[in-house]
The first five atom37 places (N, CA, C, CB, O) and aatype in JSON, in Angstrom:
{
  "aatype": [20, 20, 20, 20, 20, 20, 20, 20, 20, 20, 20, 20, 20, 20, 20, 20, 20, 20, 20, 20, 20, 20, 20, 20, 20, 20, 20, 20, 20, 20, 20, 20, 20, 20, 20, 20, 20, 20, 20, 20, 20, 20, 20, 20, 20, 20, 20, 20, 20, 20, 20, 20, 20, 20, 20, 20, 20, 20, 20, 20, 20, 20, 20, 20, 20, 20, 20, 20, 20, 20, 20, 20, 20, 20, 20, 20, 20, 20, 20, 20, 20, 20, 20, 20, 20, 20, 20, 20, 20, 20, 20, 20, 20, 20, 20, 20, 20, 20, 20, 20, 20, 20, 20, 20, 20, 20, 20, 20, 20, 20, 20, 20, 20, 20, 20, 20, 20, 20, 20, 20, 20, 20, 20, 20, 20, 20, 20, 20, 20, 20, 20, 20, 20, 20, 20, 20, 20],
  "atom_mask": [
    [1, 1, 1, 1, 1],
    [1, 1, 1, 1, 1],
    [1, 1, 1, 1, 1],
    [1, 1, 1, 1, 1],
    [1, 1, 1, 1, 1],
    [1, 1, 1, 1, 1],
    [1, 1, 1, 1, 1],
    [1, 1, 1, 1, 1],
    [1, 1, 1, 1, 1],
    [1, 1, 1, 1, 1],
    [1, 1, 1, 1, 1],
    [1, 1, 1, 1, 1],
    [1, 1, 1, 1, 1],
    [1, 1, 1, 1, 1],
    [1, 1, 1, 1, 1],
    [1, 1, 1, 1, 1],
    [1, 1, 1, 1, 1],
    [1, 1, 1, 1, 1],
    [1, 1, 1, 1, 1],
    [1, 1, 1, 1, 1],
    [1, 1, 1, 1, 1],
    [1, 1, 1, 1, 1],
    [1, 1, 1, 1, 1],
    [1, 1, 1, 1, 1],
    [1, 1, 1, 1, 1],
    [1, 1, 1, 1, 1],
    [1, 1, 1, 1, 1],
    [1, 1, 1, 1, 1],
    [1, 1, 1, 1, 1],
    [1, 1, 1, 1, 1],
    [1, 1, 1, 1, 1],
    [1, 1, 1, 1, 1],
    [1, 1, 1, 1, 1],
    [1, 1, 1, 1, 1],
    [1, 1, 1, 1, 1],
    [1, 1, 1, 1, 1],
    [1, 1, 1, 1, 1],
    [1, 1, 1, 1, 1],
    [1, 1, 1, 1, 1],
    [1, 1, 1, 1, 1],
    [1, 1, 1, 1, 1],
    [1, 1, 1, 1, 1],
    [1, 1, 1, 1, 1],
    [1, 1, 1, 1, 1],
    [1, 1, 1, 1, 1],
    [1, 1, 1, 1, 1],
    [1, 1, 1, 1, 1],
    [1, 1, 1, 1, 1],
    [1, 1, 1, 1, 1],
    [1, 1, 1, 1, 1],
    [1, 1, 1, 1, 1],
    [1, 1, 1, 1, 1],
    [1, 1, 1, 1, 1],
    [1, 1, 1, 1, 1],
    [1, 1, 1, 1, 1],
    [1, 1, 1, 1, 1],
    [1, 1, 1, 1, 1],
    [1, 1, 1, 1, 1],
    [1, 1, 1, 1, 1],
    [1, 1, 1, 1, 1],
    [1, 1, 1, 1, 1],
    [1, 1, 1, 1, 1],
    [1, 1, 1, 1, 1],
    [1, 1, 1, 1, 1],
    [1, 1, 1, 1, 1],
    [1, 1, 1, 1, 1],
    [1, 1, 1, 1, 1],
    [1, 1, 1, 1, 1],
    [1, 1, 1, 1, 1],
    [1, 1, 1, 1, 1],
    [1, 1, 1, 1, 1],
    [1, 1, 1, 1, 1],
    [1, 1, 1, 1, 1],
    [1, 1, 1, 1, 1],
    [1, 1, 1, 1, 1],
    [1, 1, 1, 1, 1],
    [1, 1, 1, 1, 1],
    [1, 1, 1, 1, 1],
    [1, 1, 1, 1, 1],
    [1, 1, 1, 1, 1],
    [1, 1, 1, 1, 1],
    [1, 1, 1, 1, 1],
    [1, 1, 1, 1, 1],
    [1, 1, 1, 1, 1],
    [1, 1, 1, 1, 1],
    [1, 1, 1, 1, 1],
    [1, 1, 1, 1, 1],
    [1, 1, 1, 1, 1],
    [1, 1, 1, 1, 1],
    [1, 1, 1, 1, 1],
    [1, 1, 1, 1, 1],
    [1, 1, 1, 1, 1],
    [1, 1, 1, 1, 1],
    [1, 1, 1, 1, 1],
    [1, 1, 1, 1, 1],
    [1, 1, 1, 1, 1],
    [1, 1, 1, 1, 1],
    [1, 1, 1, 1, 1],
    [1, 1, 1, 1, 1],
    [1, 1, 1, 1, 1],
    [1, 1, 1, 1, 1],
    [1, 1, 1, 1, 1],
    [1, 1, 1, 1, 1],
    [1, 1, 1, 1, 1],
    [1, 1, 1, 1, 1],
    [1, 1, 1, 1, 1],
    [1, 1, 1, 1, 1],
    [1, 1, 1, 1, 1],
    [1, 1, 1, 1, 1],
    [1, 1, 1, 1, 1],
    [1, 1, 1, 1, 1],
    [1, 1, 1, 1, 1],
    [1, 1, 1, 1, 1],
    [1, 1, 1, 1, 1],
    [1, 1, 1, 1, 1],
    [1, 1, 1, 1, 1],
    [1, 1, 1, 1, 1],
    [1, 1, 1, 1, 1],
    [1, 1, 1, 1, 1],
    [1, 1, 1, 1, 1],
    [1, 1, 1, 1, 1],
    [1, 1, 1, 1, 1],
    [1, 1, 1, 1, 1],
    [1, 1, 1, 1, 1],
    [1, 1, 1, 1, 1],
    [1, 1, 1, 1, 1],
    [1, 1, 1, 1, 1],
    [1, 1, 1, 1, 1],
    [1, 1, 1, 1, 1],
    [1, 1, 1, 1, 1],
    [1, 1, 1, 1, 1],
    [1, 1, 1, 1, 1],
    [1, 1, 1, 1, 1],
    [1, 1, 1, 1, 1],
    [1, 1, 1, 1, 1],
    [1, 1, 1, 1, 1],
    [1, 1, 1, 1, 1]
  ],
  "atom_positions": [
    [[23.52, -32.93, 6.58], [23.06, -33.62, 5.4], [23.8, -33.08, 4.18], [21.53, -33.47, 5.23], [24.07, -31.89, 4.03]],
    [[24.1, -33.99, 3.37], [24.95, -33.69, 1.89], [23.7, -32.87, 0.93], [25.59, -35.51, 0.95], [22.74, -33.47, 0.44]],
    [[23.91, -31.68, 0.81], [22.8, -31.19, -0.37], [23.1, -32.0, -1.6], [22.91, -29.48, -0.81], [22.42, -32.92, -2.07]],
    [[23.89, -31.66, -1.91], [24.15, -31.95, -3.63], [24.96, -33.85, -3.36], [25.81, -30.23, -4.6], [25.92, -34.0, -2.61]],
    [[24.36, -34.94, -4.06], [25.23, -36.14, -4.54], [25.54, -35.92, -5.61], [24.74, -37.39, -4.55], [24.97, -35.04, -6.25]],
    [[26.55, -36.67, -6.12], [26.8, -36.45, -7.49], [26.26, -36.83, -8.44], [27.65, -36.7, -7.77], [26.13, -36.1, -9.43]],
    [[25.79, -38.12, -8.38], [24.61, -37.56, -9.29], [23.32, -36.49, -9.81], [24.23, -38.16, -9.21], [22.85, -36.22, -10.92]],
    [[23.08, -36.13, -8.72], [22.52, -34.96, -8.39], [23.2, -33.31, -9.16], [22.68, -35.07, -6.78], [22.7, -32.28, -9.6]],
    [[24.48, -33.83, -8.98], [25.51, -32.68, -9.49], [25.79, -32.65, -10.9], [26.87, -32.81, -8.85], [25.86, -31.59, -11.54]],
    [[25.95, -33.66, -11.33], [26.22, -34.29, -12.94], [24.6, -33.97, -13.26], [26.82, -36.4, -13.13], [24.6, -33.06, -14.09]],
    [[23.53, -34.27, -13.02], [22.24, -34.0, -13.38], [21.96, -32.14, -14.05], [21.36, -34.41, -11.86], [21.68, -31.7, -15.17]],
    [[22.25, -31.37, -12.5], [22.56, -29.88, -12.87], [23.69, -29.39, -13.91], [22.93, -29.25, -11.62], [23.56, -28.4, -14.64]],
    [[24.68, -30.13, -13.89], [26.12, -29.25, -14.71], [25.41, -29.68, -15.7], [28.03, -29.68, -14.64], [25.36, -28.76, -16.51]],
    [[24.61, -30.93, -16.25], [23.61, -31.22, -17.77], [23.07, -30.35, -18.16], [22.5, -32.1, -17.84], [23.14, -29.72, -19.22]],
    [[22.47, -30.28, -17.26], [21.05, -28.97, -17.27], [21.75, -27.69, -17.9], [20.34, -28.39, -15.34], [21.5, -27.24, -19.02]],
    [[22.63, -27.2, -17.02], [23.09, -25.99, -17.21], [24.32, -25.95, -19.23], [24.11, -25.71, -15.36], [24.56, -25.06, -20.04]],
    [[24.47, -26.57, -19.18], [25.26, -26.83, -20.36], [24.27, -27.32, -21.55], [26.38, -27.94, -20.02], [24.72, -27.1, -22.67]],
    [[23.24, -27.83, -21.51], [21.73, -27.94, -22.47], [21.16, -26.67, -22.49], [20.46, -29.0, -21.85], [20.61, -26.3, -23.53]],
    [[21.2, -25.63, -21.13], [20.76, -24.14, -21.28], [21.86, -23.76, -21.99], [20.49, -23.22, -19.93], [21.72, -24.06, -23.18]],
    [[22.99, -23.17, -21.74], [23.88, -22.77, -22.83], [23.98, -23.17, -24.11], [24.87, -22.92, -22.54], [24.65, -22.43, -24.82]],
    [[23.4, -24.33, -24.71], [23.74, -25.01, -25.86], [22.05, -24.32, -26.29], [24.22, -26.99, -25.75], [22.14, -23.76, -27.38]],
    [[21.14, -24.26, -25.92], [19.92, -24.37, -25.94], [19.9, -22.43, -26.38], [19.18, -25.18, -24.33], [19.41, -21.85, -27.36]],
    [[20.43, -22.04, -25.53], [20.46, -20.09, -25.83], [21.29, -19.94, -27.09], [21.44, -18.93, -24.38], [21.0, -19.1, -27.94]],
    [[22.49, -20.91, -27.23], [23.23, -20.69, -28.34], [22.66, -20.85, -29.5], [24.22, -21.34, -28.35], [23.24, -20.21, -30.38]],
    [[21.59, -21.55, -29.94], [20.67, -21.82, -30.79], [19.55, -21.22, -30.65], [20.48, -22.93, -30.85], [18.66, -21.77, -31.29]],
    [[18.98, -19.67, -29.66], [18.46, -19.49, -29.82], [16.75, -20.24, -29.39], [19.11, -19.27, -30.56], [15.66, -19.68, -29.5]],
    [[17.0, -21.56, -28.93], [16.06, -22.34, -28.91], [15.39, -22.09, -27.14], [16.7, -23.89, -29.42], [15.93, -21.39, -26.29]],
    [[14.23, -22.8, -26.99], [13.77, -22.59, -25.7], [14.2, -23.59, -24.93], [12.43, -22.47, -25.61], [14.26, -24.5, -25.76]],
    [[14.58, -24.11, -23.79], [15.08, -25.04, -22.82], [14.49, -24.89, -21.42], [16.52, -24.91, -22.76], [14.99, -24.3, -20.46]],
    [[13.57, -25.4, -21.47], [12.45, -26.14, -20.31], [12.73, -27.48, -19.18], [11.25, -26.77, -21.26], [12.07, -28.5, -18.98]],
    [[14.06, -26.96, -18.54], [14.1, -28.21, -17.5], [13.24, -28.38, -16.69], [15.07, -28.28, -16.72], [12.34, -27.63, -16.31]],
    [[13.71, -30.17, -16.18], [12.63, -30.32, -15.14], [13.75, -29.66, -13.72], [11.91, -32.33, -15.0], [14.92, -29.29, -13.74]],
    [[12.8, -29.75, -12.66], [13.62, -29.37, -11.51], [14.05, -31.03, -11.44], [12.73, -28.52, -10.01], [13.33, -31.99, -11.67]],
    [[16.14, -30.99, -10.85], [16.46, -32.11, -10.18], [16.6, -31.95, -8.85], [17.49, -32.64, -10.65], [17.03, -32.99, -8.35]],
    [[16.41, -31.03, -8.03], [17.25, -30.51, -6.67], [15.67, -30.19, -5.92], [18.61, -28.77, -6.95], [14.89, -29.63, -6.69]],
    [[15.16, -30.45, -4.62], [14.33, -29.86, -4.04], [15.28, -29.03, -2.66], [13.15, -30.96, -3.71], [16.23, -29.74, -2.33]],
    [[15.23, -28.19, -2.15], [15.84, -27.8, -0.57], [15.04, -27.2, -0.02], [17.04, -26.97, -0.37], [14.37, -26.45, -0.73]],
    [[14.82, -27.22, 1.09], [13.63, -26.85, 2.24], [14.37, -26.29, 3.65], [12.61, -28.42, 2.69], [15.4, -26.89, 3.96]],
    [[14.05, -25.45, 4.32], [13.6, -25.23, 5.53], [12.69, -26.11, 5.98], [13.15, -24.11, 5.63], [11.56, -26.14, 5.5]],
    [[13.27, -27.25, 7.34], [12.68, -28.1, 7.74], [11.53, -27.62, 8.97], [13.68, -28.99, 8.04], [10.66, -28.32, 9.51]],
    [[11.98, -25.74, 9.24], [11.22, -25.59, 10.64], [10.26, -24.36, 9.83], [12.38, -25.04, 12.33], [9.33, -23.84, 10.45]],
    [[10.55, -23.99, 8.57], [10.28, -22.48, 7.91], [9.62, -22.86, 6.66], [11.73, -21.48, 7.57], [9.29, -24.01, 6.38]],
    [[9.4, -21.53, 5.69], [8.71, -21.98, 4.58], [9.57, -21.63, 3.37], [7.3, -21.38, 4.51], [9.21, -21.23, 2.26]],
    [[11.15, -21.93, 4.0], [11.53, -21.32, 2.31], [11.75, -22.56, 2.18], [12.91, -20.12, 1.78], [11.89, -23.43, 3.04]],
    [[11.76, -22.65, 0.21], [11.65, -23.59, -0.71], [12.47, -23.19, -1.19], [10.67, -23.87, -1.39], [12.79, -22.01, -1.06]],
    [[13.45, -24.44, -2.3], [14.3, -24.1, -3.59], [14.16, -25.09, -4.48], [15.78, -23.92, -3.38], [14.13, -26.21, -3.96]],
    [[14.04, -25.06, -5.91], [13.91, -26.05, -6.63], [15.07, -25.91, -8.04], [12.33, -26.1, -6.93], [14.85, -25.06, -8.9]],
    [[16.29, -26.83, -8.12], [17.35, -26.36, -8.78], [17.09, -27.32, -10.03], [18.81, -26.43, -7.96], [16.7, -28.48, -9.94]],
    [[17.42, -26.55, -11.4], [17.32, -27.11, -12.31], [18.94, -27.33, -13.39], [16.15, -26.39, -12.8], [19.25, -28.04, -14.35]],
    [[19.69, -26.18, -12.5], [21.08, -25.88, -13.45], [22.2, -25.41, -11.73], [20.7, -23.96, -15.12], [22.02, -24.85, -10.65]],
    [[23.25, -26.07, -12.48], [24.46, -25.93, -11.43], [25.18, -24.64, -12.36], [25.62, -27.64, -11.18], [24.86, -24.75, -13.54]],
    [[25.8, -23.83, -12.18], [26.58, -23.34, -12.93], [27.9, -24.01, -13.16], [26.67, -22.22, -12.56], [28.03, -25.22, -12.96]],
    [[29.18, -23.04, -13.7], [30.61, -23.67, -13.93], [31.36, -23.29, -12.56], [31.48, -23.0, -15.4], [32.37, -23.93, -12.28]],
    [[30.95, -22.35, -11.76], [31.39, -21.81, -10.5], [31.08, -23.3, -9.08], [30.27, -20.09, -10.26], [31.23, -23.18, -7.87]],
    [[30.78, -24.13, -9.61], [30.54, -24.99, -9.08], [29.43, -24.75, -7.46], [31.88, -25.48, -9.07], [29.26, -25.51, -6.5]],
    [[28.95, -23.54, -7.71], [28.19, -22.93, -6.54], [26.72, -21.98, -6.69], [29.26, -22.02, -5.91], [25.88, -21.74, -5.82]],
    [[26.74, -21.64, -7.87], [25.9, -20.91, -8.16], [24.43, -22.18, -8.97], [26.77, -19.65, -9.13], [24.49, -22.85, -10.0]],
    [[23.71, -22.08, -8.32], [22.3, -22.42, -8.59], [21.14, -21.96, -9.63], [21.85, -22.2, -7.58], [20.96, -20.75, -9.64]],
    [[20.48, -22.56, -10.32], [19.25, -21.72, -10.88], [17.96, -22.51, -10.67], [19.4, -21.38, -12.52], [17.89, -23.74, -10.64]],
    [[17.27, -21.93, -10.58], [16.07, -22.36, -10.17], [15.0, -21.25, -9.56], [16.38, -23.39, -9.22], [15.18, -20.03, -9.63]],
    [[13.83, -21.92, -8.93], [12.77, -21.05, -8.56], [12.53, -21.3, -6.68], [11.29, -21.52, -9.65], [11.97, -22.1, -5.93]],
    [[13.36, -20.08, -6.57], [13.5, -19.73, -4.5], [12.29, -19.14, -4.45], [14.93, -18.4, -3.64], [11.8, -18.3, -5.2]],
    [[11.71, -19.86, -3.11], [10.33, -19.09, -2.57], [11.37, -18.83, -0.62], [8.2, -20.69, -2.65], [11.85, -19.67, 0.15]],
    [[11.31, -17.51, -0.55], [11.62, -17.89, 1.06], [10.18, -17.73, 1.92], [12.93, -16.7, 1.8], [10.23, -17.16, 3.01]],
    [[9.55, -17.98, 1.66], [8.29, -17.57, 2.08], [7.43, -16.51, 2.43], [8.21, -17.95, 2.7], [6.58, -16.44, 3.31]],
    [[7.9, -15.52, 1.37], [7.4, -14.03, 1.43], [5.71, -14.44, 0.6], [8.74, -12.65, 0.31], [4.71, -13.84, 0.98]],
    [[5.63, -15.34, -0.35], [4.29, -15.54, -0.89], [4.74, -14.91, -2.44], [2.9, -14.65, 0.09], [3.82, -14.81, -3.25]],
    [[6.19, -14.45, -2.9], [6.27, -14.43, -4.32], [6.97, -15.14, -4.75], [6.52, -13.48, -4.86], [8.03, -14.51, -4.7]],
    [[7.25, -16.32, -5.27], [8.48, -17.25, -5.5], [8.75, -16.61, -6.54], [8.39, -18.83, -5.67], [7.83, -15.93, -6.99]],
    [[9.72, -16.61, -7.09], [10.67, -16.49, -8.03], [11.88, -16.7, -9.22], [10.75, -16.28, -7.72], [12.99, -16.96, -8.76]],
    [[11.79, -16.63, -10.41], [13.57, -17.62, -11.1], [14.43, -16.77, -11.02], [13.83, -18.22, -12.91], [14.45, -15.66, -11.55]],
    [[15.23, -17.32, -10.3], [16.68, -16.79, -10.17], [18.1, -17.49, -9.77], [16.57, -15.87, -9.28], [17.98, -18.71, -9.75]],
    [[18.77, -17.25, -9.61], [20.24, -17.68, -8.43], [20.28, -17.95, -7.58], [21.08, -17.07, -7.99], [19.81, -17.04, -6.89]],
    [[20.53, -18.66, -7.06], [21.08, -18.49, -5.46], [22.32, -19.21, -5.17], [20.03, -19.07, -4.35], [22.61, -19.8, -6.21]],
    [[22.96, -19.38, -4.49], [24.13, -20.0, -3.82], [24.12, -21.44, -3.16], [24.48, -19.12, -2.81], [23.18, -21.6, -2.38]],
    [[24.68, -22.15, -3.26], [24.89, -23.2, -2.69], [25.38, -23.34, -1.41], [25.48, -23.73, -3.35], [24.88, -23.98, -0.49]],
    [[26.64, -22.53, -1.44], [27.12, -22.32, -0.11], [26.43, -21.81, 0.73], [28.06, -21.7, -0.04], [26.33, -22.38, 1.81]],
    [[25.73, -20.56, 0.5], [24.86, -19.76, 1.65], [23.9, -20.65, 2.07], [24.1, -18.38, 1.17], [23.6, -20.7, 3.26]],
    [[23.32, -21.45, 1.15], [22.22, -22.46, 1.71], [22.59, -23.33, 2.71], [21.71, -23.34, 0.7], [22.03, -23.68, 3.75]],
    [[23.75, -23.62, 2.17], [24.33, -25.13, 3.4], [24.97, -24.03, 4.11], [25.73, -26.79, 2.78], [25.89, -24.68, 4.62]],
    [[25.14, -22.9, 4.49], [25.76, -22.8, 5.56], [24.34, -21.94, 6.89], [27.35, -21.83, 5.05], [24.62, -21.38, 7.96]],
    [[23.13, -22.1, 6.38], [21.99, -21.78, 7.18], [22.41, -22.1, 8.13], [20.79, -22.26, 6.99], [23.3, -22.93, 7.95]],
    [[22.22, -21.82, 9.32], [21.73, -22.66, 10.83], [20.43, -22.38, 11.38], [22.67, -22.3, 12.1], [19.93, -21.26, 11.45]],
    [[19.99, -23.31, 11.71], [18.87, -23.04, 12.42], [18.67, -23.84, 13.56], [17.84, -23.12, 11.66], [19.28, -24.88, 13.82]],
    [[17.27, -22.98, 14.63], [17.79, -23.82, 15.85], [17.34, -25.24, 15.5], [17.15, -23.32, 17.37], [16.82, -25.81, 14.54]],
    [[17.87, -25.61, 16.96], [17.92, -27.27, 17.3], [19.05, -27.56, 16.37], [16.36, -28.3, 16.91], [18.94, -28.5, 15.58]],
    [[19.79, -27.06, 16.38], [21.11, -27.74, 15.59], [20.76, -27.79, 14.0], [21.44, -29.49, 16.18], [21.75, -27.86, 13.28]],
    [[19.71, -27.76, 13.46], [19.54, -28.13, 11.93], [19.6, -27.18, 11.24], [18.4, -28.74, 11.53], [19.67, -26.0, 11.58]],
    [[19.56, -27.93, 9.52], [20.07, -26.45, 8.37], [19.49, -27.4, 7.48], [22.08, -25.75, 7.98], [19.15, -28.58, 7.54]],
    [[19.48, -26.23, 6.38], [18.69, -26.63, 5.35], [18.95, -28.24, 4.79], [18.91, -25.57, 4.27], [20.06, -28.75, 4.6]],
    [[17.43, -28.97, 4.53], [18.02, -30.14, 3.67], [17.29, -30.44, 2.56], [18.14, -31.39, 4.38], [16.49, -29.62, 2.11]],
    [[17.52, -31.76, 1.95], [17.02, -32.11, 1.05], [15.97, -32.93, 0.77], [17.69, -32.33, 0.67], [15.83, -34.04, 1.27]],
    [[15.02, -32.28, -0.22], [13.92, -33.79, -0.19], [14.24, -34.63, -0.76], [12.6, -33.83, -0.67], [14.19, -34.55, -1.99]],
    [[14.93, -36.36, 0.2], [14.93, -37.09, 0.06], [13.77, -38.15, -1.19], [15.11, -37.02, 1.16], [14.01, -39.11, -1.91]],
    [[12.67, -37.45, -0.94], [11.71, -38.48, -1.93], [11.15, -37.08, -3.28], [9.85, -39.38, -0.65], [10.09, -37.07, -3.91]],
    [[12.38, -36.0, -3.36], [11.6, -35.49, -4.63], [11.98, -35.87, -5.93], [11.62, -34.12, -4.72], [13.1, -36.08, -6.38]],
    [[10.43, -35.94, -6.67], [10.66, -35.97, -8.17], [9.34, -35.65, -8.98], [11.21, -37.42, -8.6], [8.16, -35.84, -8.71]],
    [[9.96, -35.1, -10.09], [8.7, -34.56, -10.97], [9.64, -34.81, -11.85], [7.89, -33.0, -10.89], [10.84, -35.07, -11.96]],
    [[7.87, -34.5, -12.96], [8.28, -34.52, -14.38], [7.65, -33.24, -14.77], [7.8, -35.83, -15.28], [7.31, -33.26, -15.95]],
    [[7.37, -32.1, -14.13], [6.58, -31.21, -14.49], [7.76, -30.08, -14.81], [5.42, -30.91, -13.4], [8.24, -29.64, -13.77]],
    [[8.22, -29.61, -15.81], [9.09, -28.2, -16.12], [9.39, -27.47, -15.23], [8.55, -27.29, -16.89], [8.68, -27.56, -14.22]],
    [[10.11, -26.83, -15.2], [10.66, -25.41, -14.2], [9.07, -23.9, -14.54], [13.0, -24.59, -15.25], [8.32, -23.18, -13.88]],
    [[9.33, -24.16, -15.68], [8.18, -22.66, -16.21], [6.65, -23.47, -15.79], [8.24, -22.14, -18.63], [6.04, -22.53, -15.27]],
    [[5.76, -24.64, -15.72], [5.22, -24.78, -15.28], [4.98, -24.66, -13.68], [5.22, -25.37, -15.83], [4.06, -24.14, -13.06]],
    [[6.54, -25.55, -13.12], [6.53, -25.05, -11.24], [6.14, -23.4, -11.04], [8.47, -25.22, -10.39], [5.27, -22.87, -10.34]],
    [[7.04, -22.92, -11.85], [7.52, -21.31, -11.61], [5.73, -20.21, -11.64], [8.95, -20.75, -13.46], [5.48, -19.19, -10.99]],
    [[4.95, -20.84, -12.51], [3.35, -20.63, -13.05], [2.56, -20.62, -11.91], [2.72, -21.83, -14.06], [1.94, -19.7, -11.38]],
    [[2.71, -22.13, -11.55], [2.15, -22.47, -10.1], [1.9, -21.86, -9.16], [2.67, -23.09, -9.54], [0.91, -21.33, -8.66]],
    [[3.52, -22.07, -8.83], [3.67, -21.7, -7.65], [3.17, -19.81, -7.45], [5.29, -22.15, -7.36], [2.43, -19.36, -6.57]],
    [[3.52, -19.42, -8.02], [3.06, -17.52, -8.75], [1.6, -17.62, -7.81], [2.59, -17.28, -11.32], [1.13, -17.12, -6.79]],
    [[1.23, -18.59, -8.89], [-0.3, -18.08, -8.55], [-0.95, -18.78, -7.31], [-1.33, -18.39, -9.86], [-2.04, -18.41, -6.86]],
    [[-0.09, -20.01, -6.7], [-0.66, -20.74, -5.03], [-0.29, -20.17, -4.09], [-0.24, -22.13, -4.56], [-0.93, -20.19, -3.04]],
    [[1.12, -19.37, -4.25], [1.86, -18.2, -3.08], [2.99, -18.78, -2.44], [0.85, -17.72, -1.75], [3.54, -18.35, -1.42]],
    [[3.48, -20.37, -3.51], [4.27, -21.01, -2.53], [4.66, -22.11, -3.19], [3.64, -21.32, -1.24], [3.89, -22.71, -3.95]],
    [[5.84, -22.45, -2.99], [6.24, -23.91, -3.55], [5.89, -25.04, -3.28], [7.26, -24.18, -3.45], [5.96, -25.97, -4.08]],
    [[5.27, -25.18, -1.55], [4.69, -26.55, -1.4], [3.41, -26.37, -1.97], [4.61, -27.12, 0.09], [2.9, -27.39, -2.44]],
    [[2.58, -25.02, -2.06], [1.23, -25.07, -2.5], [1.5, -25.49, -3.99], [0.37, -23.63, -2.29], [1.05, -26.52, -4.49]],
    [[1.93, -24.98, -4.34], [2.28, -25.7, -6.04], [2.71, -26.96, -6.16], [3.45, -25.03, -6.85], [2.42, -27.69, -7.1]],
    [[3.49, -27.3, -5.08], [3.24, -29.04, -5.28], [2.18, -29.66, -4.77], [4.26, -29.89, -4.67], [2.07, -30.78, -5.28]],
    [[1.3, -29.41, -3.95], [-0.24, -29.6, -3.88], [-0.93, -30.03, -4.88], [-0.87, -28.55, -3.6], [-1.29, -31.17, -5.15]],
    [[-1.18, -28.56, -5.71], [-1.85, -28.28, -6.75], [-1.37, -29.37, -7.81], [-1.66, -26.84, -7.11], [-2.31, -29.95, -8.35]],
    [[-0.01, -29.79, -8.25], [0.81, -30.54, -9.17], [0.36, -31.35, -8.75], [2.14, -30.58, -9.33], [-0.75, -31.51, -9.27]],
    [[0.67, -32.3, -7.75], [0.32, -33.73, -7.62], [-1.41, -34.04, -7.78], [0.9, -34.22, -6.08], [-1.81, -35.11, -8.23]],
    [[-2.02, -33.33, -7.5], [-4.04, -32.98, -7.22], [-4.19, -32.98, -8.93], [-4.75, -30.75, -6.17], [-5.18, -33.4, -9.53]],
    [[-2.77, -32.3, -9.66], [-3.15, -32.85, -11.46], [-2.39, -34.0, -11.7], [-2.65, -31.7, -12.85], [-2.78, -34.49, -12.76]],
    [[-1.85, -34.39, -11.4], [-0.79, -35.72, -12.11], [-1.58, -36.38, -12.54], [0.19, -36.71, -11.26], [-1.48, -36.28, -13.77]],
    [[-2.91, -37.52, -12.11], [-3.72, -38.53, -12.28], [-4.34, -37.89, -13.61], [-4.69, -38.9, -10.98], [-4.19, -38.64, -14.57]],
    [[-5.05, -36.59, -13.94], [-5.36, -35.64, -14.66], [-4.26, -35.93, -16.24], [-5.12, -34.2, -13.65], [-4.54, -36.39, -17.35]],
    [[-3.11, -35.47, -15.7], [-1.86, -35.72, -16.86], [-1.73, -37.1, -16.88], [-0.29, -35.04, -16.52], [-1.66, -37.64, -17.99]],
    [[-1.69, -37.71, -15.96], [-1.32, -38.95, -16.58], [-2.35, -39.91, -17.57], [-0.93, -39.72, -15.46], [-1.98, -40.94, -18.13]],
    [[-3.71, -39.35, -17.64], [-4.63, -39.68, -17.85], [-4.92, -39.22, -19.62], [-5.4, -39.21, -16.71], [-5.28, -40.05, -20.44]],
    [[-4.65, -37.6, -19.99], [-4.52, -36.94, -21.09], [-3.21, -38.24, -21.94], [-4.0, -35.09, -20.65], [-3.46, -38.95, -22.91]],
    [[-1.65, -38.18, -21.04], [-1.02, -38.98, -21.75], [-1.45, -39.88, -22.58], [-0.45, -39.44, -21.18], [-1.44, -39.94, -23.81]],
    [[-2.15, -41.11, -21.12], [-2.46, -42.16, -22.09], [-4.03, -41.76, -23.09], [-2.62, -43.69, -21.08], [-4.6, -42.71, -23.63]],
    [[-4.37, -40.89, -23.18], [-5.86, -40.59, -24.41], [-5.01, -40.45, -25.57], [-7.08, -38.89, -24.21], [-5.38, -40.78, -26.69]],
    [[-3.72, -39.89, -25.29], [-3.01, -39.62, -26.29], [-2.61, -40.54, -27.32], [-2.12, -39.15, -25.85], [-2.29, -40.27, -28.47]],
    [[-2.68, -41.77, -26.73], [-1.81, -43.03, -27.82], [-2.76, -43.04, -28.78], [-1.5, -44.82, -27.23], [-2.62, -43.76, -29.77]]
  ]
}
């Protein structure tokens, strides 16, 4: 499976160049995640919000399923080059999307022990948020 499309790729090099423009000013920069990657047989999670200029380096919040997720780096390459049995390696969620921030996922997930538990918890509020939105008009 192709991790990264290009749109997908053009989405992150944004990201990551709005963080640089965003630190250069000093200002705060709150992406959403564009990238989900999973262990299809395991419990690690990745959720990428910035590509770097190395065209390989990742940022986002990795859970490998120790129960502390985390923001940091990781690699692109090392990911796609996983194997696991039955022939498979890491892929992509095909149907992910949010509108919920990286520092909100990153909150979450902290306190559920896990990235799918934090998307649990996220989607169990969406109706919740979507609901505050519209009180809002």
């Amino acid at each position: 499976m192709k991790l990264l499309t290009e749109a997908l790729r053009a989405a992150l090099v944004a990201n990551a160049a709005a963080s640089l423009a965003a630190e250069a000013r000093e200002a705060r920069y709150d992406p959403v995640p564009v990238l989900k990657l999973f262990n299809p047989i395991g419990a690690a999670t990745w959720l990428a919000t910035e590509l770097y200029d190395d065209g390989d380096t990742l940022f986002g919040l990795a859970d490998l399923g120790f129960g502390c997720p985390e923001l940091g780096t990781f690699s692109l390459a090392e990911i796609a080059a996983v194997r696991l049995p039955f022939g498979l390696g890491i892929e992509r969620d095909l149907a992910f999307s949010t509108t919920v921030a990286l520092s909100v996922w990153a909150d979450t997930a902290r306190r559920a022990g896990s990235i799918p538990m934090a998307q649990q918890h996220l989607d169990r509020a969406a109706p919740d948020r979507a609901a505050n939105d519209l009180s809002a008009d």
